[in-house]
Coordinates of C-alpha atoms in Angstrom, one line a residue:
X1 CA -5.3 36.4 16.1
X2 CA -6.4 32.9 15.2
X3 CA -7.9 30.2 17.4
X4 CA -8.8 26.6 16.8
X5 CA -12.2 27.8 15.7
X6 CA -10.7 29.8 12.9
X7 CA -8.7 26.7 11.8
X8 CA -11.9 24.7 11.9
X9 CA -13.7 27.3 9.7
X10 CA -10.8 27.1 7.2
X11 CA -11.1 23.3 7.1
X12 CA -14.8 23.5 6.5
X13 CA -14.3 25.8 3.5
X14 CA -11.6 23.5 2.2
X15 CA -13.8 20.5 2.5
X16 CA -16.3 22.2 0.2
X17 CA -13.6 22.6 -2.5
X18 CA -12.4 19.0 -1.9
X19 CA -16.0 17.8 -2.6
X20 CA -16.0 19.8 -5.8
X21 CA -12.7 18.4 -6.9
X22 CA -13.9 14.9 -6.3
X23 CA -17.0 15.6 -8.4
X24 CA -14.8 16.6 -11.3
X25 CA -12.4 13.7 -10.9
X26 CA -14.8 10.8 -10.0
X27 CA -18.2 9.8 -11.3
X28 CA -21.3 12.0 -11.0
X29 CA -22.1 10.1 -7.8
X30 CA -18.7 11.1 -6.4
X31 CA -17.6 7.5 -6.5
X32 CA -14.4 6.4 -8.1
X33 CA -14.9 3.9 -10.9
X34 CA -12.4 1.7 -12.7
X35 CA -12.2 2.1 -16.4
X36 CA -12.1 -0.8 -18.9
X37 CA -8.9 -1.9 -20.6
X38 CA -8.5 -2.2 -24.4
X39 CA -7.8 -5.6 -26.0
X40 CA -4.4 -4.1 -27.0
X41 CA -3.6 -3.4 -23.3
X42 CA -4.9 -6.8 -22.3
X43 CA -2.8 -8.7 -24.8
X44 CA 0.5 -6.8 -25.0
X45 CA 0.7 -5.0 -21.6
X46 CA -1.1 -7.3 -19.2
X47 CA -0.8 -10.8 -20.6
X48 CA 2.2 -10.0 -22.7
X49 CA 1.1 -12.0 -25.7
X50 CA 0.5 -11.1 -29.3
X51 CA -2.9 -9.4 -30.1
X52 CA -3.6 -11.9 -32.8
X53 CA -3.0 -14.8 -30.4
X54 CA -5.6 -13.4 -28.0
X55 CA -8.1 -12.7 -30.7
X56 CA -7.7 -16.2 -32.0
X57 CA -8.4 -17.7 -28.6
X58 CA -11.5 -15.5 -28.1
X59 CA -12.8 -16.5 -31.5
X60 CA -12.3 -20.2 -30.9
X61 CA -14.2 -20.1 -27.5
X62 CA -17.3 -17.9 -27.5
X63 CA -17.8 -18.8 -23.8
X64 CA -14.8 -16.6 -22.9
X65 CA -15.5 -13.0 -22.0
X66 CA -15.7 -11.0 -25.3
X67 CA -15.5 -7.6 -23.9
X68 CA -17.5 -4.5 -24.8
X69 CA -17.3 -2.7 -28.2
X70 CA -17.9 1.1 -28.0
X71 CA -20.2 2.7 -30.5
X72 CA -17.4 4.7 -32.1
X73 CA -14.9 2.0 -32.6
X74 CA -14.0 -1.6 -33.2
X75 CA -11.7 -2.0 -30.2
X76 CA -12.9 -4.4 -27.5
X77 CA -12.7 -3.2 -23.9
X78 CA -12.5 -5.5 -20.8
X79 CA -13.3 -5.0 -17.1
X80 CA -10.8 -6.3 -14.6
X81 CA -13.2 -9.1 -13.7
X82 CA -13.3 -10.2 -17.3
X83 CA -9.5 -10.0 -17.5
X84 CA -9.1 -12.2 -14.5
X85 CA -11.5 -14.7 -15.9
X86 CA -9.5 -14.8 -19.1
X87 CA -6.3 -15.2 -16.9
X88 CA -7.8 -18.2 -15.1
X89 CA -9.1 -20.0 -18.2
X90 CA -6.4 -19.3 -20.8
X91 CA -3.0 -20.8 -21.3
X92 CA -0.4 -19.6 -23.8
X93 CA 2.2 -22.1 -25.0
X94 CA 0.9 -24.4 -22.3
X95 CA 1.8 -21.8 -19.6
X96 CA -0.7 -20.4 -17.1
X97 CA -1.4 -16.7 -17.1
X98 CA -1.9 -16.8 -13.3
X99 CA 0.7 -14.9 -11.3
X100 CA 3.5 -16.7 -9.4
X101 CA 2.8 -17.2 -5.7
X102 CA 5.1 -19.3 -3.4
X103 CA 3.1 -22.3 -2.2
X104 CA 2.3 -22.6 1.5
X105 CA 3.1 -18.9 2.3
X106 CA 0.9 -16.2 3.8
X107 CA 0.5 -12.8 2.0
X108 CA 3.7 -10.9 1.6
X109 CA 3.8 -7.6 3.5
X110 CA 5.7 -4.6 2.0
X111 CA 6.2 -1.2 3.7
X112 CA 6.9 1.8 1.5
X113 CA 8.6 4.2 4.0
X114 CA 10.9 7.1 4.3
X115 CA 11.3 10.4 6.3
X116 CA 11.0 12.8 3.5
X117 CA 7.6 14.2 2.5
X118 CA 7.3 14.3 -1.3
X119 CA 9.5 11.3 -1.8
X120 CA 6.8 9.5 -3.7
X121 CA 5.7 7.0 -1.0
X122 CA 2.0 7.2 -1.8
X123 CA 2.6 7.3 -5.5
X124 CA 4.7 4.2 -5.4
X125 CA 2.3 2.4 -3.1
X126 CA -0.6 3.3 -5.4
X127 CA 1.1 2.2 -8.6
X128 CA 2.5 -1.0 -7.2
X129 CA -0.9 -2.0 -5.9
X130 CA -2.6 -1.3 -9.2
X131 CA 0.2 -3.0 -11.2
X132 CA 0.0 -6.0 -8.9
X133 CA -3.8 -6.2 -9.4
X134 CA -3.4 -6.1 -13.2
X135 CA -0.8 -8.8 -12.7
X136 CA -3.5 -11.0 -11.1
X137 CA -2.6 -10.6 -7.4
X138 CA -5.2 -9.8 -4.7
X139 CA -3.9 -6.8 -2.8
X140 CA -4.6 -5.2 0.6
X141 CA -3.4 -1.6 1.0
X142 CA -2.9 -0.2 4.5
X143 CA -2.8 3.5 4.8
X144 CA -0.7 4.5 7.9
X145 CA -0.4 8.2 6.9
X146 CA -3.0 10.6 8.4
X147 CA -2.6 12.7 5.2
X148 CA -4.6 9.8 3.7
X149 CA -3.3 10.4 0.1
X150 CA -3.5 6.7 -0.7
X151 CA -7.0 6.4 0.7
X152 CA -8.2 9.4 -1.3
X153 CA -6.6 8.1 -4.4
X154 CA -8.4 4.8 -3.8
X155 CA -11.7 6.8 -3.7
X156 CA -12.3 6.7 0.1
X157 CA -12.8 10.1 1.8
X158 CA -15.6 9.8 4.3
X159 CA -13.6 7.7 6.9
X160 CA -13.8 8.0 10.7
X161 CA -10.7 7.3 12.8
X162 CA -12.3 4.3 14.5
X163 CA -11.8 2.3 11.2
X164 CA -8.2 3.3 10.7
X165 CA -4.9 2.0 12.1
X166 CA -5.7 4.1 15.2
X167 CA -8.8 2.0 15.7
X168 CA -6.8 -1.2 15.2
X169 CA -4.2 -0.1 17.8
X170 CA -6.9 0.9 20.3
X171 CA -8.7 -2.4 19.8
X172 CA -5.4 -4.2 20.3
X173 CA -4.6 -2.3 23.5
X174 CA -7.9 -3.4 25.1
X175 CA -7.6 -7.0 23.9
X176 CA -4.0 -7.4 24.9
X177 CA -4.7 -5.9 28.4
X178 CA -7.5 -8.3 28.9
X179 CA -5.2 -11.2 27.8
X180 CA -2.5 -10.0 30.3
X181 CA -5.1 -9.7 33.1
X182 CA -6.3 -13.3 32.4
X183 CA -2.7 -14.6 32.4
X184 CA -1.6 -17.3 34.9
X185 CA 1.9 -15.8 35.2
X186 CA 2.9 -15.7 38.9
X187 CA 0.7 -18.7 39.8
X188 CA 3.8 -20.8 40.8
X189 CA 4.7 -18.3 43.6
X190 CA 1.1 -17.7 44.5
X191 CA 1.6 -14.0 44.1
X192 CA -1.3 -12.1 42.7
X193 CA -0.3 -10.1 39.6
X194 CA -1.4 -6.5 39.5
X195 CA -4.3 -5.8 37.2
X196 CA -3.8 -3.3 34.4
X197 CA -6.8 -1.0 34.3
X198 CA -7.9 1.0 31.3
X199 CA -10.2 4.0 31.7
X200 CA -13.8 4.0 30.5
X201 CA -12.8 6.5 27.8
X202 CA -11.0 3.7 26.1
X203 CA -13.0 0.6 26.9
X204 CA -16.2 2.4 26.4
X205 CA -15.5 3.1 22.7
X206 CA -16.4 -0.5 22.0
X207 CA -13.5 -0.9 19.5
X208 CA -12.6 -4.3 21.1
X209 CA -15.9 -5.6 19.8
X210 CA -15.3 -4.7 16.1
X211 CA -14.8 -7.6 13.7
X212 CA -11.6 -8.1 11.8
X213 CA -13.5 -7.3 8.5
X214 CA -14.8 -4.0 9.8
X215 CA -11.6 -2.2 9.1
X216 CA -11.3 -3.4 5.5
X217 CA -13.0 -1.3 2.8
X218 CA -13.5 -2.2 -0.9
X219 CA -12.2 0.0 -3.7
X220 CA -13.1 0.5 -7.3
X221 CA -10.6 -2.2 -8.1
X222 CA -12.3 -5.6 -7.5
X223 CA -9.1 -7.2 -6.3
X224 CA -7.8 -4.4 -4.1
X225 CA -9.1 -3.6 -0.6
X226 CA -7.8 -0.9 1.7
X227 CA -7.6 -0.1 5.4
X228 CA -8.0 3.6 5.1
X229 CA -6.7 6.6 7.0
X230 CA -8.1 10.1 7.7
X231 CA -6.8 13.3 9.1
X232 CA -8.2 12.6 12.6
X233 CA -6.0 9.4 12.7
X234 CA -3.1 11.8 13.5
X235 CA -4.4 11.6 17.0
X236 CA -2.8 8.1 17.3
X237 CA 0.7 9.6 18.0
X238 CA -0.7 11.4 21.1
X239 CA -3.1 8.7 22.2
X240 CA -0.5 5.9 21.9
X241 CA 1.9 7.6 24.3
X242 CA -0.9 7.7 26.8
X243 CA -1.9 4.1 26.1
X244 CA 1.7 2.9 26.8
X245 CA 1.6 4.7 30.1
X246 CA -1.6 2.9 31.0
X247 CA -0.1 -0.5 30.1
X248 CA 3.7 -0.3 29.8
X249 CA 3.9 -4.0 28.8
X250 CA 1.7 -3.5 25.8
X251 CA 3.7 -4.2 22.7
X252 CA 2.2 -1.3 20.8
X253 CA 4.6 -1.8 17.8
X254 CA 3.0 -5.2 17.0
X255 CA -0.6 -4.2 17.1
X256 CA -1.1 -4.1 13.3
X257 CA 0.9 -7.3 12.8
X258 CA -1.3 -9.1 15.3
X259 CA -4.4 -7.8 13.4
X260 CA -3.1 -8.9 10.0
X261 CA -2.3 -12.4 11.4
X262 CA -6.0 -12.8 12.0
X263 CA -7.1 -12.1 8.4
X264 CA -8.0 -15.3 6.4
X265 CA -4.7 -16.4 4.9
X266 CA -6.2 -16.9 1.4
X267 CA -7.8 -13.5 1.1
X268 CA -4.8 -11.6 -0.2
X269 CA -1.5 -12.2 -2.0
X270 CA 0.2 -8.9 -1.2
X271 CA -0.2 -6.3 1.5
X272 CA 1.3 -2.8 0.7
X273 CA 1.7 -0.2 3.5
X274 CA 1.9 3.5 2.8
X275 CA 3.8 5.0 5.7
X276 CA 3.8 8.6 7.1
X277 CA 7.0 10.7 6.7
X278 CA 8.2 10.2 10.3
X279 CA 9.2 7.6 12.8
X280 CA 6.2 7.2 15.1
X281 CA 3.7 4.7 16.5
X282 CA 2.0 4.2 13.1
X283 CA 5.2 4.0 11.0
X284 CA 6.8 1.6 13.6
X285 CA 3.7 -0.7 13.3
X286 CA 4.1 -0.6 9.5
X287 CA 7.8 -1.5 9.4
X288 CA 7.4 -4.1 12.2
X289 CA 4.6 -5.9 10.3
X290 CA 6.6 -5.7 7.0
X291 CA 8.5 -8.6 5.5
X292 CA 10.1 -6.3 2.9
X293 CA 11.1 -2.6 3.2
X294 CA 11.0 -0.4 0.1
X295 CA 12.5 3.1 0.6
X296 CA 11.7 5.6 -2.1
X297 CA 13.7 8.8 -2.4
X298 CA 13.9 11.8 -4.7
X299 CA 17.2 12.3 -6.6
X300 CA 18.4 15.4 -4.7
X301 CA 20.9 15.9 -1.9
X302 CA 18.3 16.7 0.8
X303 CA 16.4 13.5 -0.1
X304 CA 19.6 11.5 0.2
X305 CA 20.3 13.2 3.6
X306 CA 16.8 12.4 4.8
X307 CA 17.1 8.8 3.6
X308 CA 20.3 8.5 5.6
X309 CA 18.7 9.9 8.7
X310 CA 15.7 7.6 8.2
X311 CA 17.6 4.3 8.1
X312 CA 19.7 5.4 11.1
X313 CA 16.8 6.4 13.3
X314 CA 14.8 3.3 12.2
X315 CA 17.8 1.1 13.2
X316 CA 17.9 2.7 16.7
X317 CA 14.1 2.4 17.1
X318 CA 14.1 -1.3 16.2
X319 CA 17.0 -1.9 18.5
X320 CA 15.1 -0.2 21.4
X321 CA 12.1 -2.4 20.7
X322 CA 14.3 -5.5 21.3
X323 CA 13.9 -4.7 25.0
X324 CA 10.4 -6.3 24.7
X325 CA 12.0 -9.6 24.0
X326 CA 10.9 -12.0 26.8
X327 CA 8.0 -9.8 27.9
X328 CA 5.5 -10.9 25.2
X329 CA 4.4 -14.6 24.9
X330 CA 6.6 -16.9 22.9
X331 CA 5.4 -17.4 19.4
X332 CA 3.6 -14.0 19.1
X333 CA 6.4 -12.5 17.1
X334 CA 10.2 -12.7 17.2
X335 CA 12.7 -10.0 18.2
X336 CA 14.9 -8.5 17.0
X337 CA 13.0 -7.5 13.9
X338 CA 14.2 -9.1 10.6
X339 CA 13.4 -8.0 7.1
X340 CA 13.6 -10.5 4.2
X341 CA 14.5 -7.7 1.8
X342 CA 15.4 -4.0 1.9
X343 CA 15.5 -1.9 -1.3
X344 CA 16.0 1.7 -2.3
X345 CA 14.1 3.3 -5.2
X346 CA 14.7 6.6 -6.9
X347 CA 11.5 8.6 -7.8
X348 CA 10.9 11.7 -9.8
X349 CA 14.1 10.9 -11.8
X350 CA 15.1 12.8 -14.9
X351 CA 17.7 11.0 -17.0
X352 CA 18.7 14.2 -18.7
X353 CA 19.5 16.0 -15.4
X354 CA 23.2 15.9 -14.5
X355 CA 22.4 16.3 -10.8
X356 CA 20.0 13.4 -10.8
X357 CA 22.5 11.2 -12.5
X358 CA 25.2 12.2 -10.0
X359 CA 22.9 11.5 -7.1
X360 CA 21.9 8.2 -8.5
X361 CA 25.6 7.2 -8.7
X362 CA 26.0 8.3 -5.1
X363 CA 23.0 6.1 -4.0
X364 CA 24.5 3.1 -5.9
X365 CA 28.0 3.6 -4.3
X366 CA 26.5 3.7 -0.8
X367 CA 23.7 1.1 -1.1
X368 CA 25.2 -1.2 -3.8
X369 CA 22.9 -3.9 -4.9
X370 CA 20.2 -2.7 -2.4
X371 CA 19.6 0.1 -5.0
X372 CA 17.0 -0.8 -7.6
X373 CA 18.1 -0.6 -11.2
X374 CA 15.0 1.1 -12.6
X375 CA 14.0 4.5 -11.2
X376 CA 10.6 6.0 -11.6
X377 CA 10.9 8.8 -14.1
X378 CA 9.2 12.2 -13.8
X379 CA 6.9 12.7 -16.8
X380 CA 4.0 14.9 -17.6
X381 CA 1.7 11.9 -17.4
X382 CA 2.9 11.1 -13.9
X383 CA 2.2 14.8 -12.9
X384 CA -1.2 14.5 -14.4
X385 CA -2.1 11.3 -12.6
X386 CA -1.1 12.9 -9.3
X387 CA -3.4 15.9 -10.0
X388 CA -6.3 13.6 -10.7
X389 CA -5.8 11.2 -7.7
X390 CA -5.2 8.4 -10.2
X391 CA -2.4 6.0 -11.2
X392 CA -1.1 5.9 -14.7
X393 CA -2.9 2.5 -15.0
X394 CA -6.3 4.2 -14.4
X395 CA -5.8 6.9 -17.0
X396 CA -7.2 6.1 -20.4
X397 CA -4.4 6.5 -23.0
X398 CA -6.8 8.3 -25.3
X399 CA -6.8 11.2 -22.8
X400 CA -3.3 12.1 -24.0
X401 CA -0.8 11.1 -26.7
X402 CA -0.2 7.4 -26.6
X403 CA 3.5 8.0 -26.6
X404 CA 3.3 10.1 -23.4
X405 CA 1.2 7.6 -21.7
X406 CA 3.3 4.6 -22.8
X407 CA 6.5 6.3 -21.5
X408 CA 5.0 6.9 -18.1
X409 CA 3.6 3.4 -18.0
X410 CA 6.9 1.8 -19.1
X411 CA 8.6 3.5 -16.2
X412 CA 6.2 2.2 -13.6
X413 CA 6.1 -1.2 -15.3
X414 CA 9.9 -1.6 -15.1
X415 CA 9.9 -0.5 -11.5
X416 CA 7.0 -2.9 -10.7
X417 CA 8.6 -5.9 -12.4
X418 CA 11.8 -5.3 -10.5
X419 CA 9.7 -5.0 -7.3
X420 CA 7.9 -8.2 -8.2
X421 CA 11.2 -10.1 -8.6
X422 CA 12.5 -8.8 -5.3
X423 CA 9.1 -9.6 -3.7
X424 CA 9.1 -13.2 -4.9
X425 CA 12.6 -13.8 -3.5
X426 CA 11.5 -12.4 -0.1
X427 CA 8.2 -14.2 -0.3
X428 CA 9.9 -17.6 -0.8
X429 CA 12.0 -17.0 2.4
X430 CA 8.9 -16.7 4.7
X431 CA 8.1 -19.6 6.9
X432 CA 5.4 -22.0 5.7
X433 CA 2.0 -21.5 7.2
X434 CA 1.1 -24.0 9.9

């Protein structure tokens, strides 16, 4: 017979192993650090220029970052900060190396979401965030999944639920309830509106007093921040049902959107959401806040079946939320929910597998041009990156054969470039900032 105490003991034992694994994976201080990038990577893979062109520019201007030469080689290695300084100061063929960003638009918000566990949501979110950072974008990742895979991969593990999406939602409940109680609605008739009362167990947590920046944590990537998750954040699905009962008019599904609206508009270029494998309070906040929906799926029948169920249930959930139209103040957000773009992406794809090719054809027949052209291939390098809580961009190509590394990177690069093209199209469609 097992009780909750037995489960707690098992978790404590597992946490010890988790700590040991982090010690082997991260630095001796158990902190994740970002490697340097070789001049070959900087020139050909990041800036996409000839190596001799970059070397010539560096030789002509000694004030530019010159990188670091390791003792056992002649190759120069650059930090991401140095790469971004080069990006700001250099032009090639009179063209800026800065990434394209539509003028007058806020940061683009992208939700990576599906029902199926193991569809590659966290892997896609992690790789797209890292690829975007190498492309020169400033990225905020939001981890909505209590499994916290994205948070752990970003190097964050000691996180309390107060500083997760659950904390954002609880903070929003208190603030929205206070706003409603201070509302002048009903003044014309002279009728006193009923006060919505929240218990001390909620108001006494003090979450309503947290600053916007308190939820945002830095990572080992200087241009990537994250709003992390943790296992205890799973409580949000139970708590939110109670919160809705306490204040039925609370638009719970827009809590994160309201929070993101308060972030300084020039802090980030892209926001990438990693969603849990379910339709719930957290995932609905993610998709409602998103401008663009990216739906990854494995190349099997059950993944296809799950994807079909996901878009059907998401459609029904978003239709139900339209009932809030007219309840919330005008200008807060618009209903029904509109996405600027929706795309489907195959992951763990093997081009030599007949079943995978057949399922890809099925996806294309059903979703047409909503299906991305470039799937993410399953390679040994991708498997290794997952085992070590890292993206292919974080792995030093000297740790494996360069061909193995390049094949994996090429797969993610192609998927990212297609994602970027789709993102720029959706981004341009956003309303201009006031």
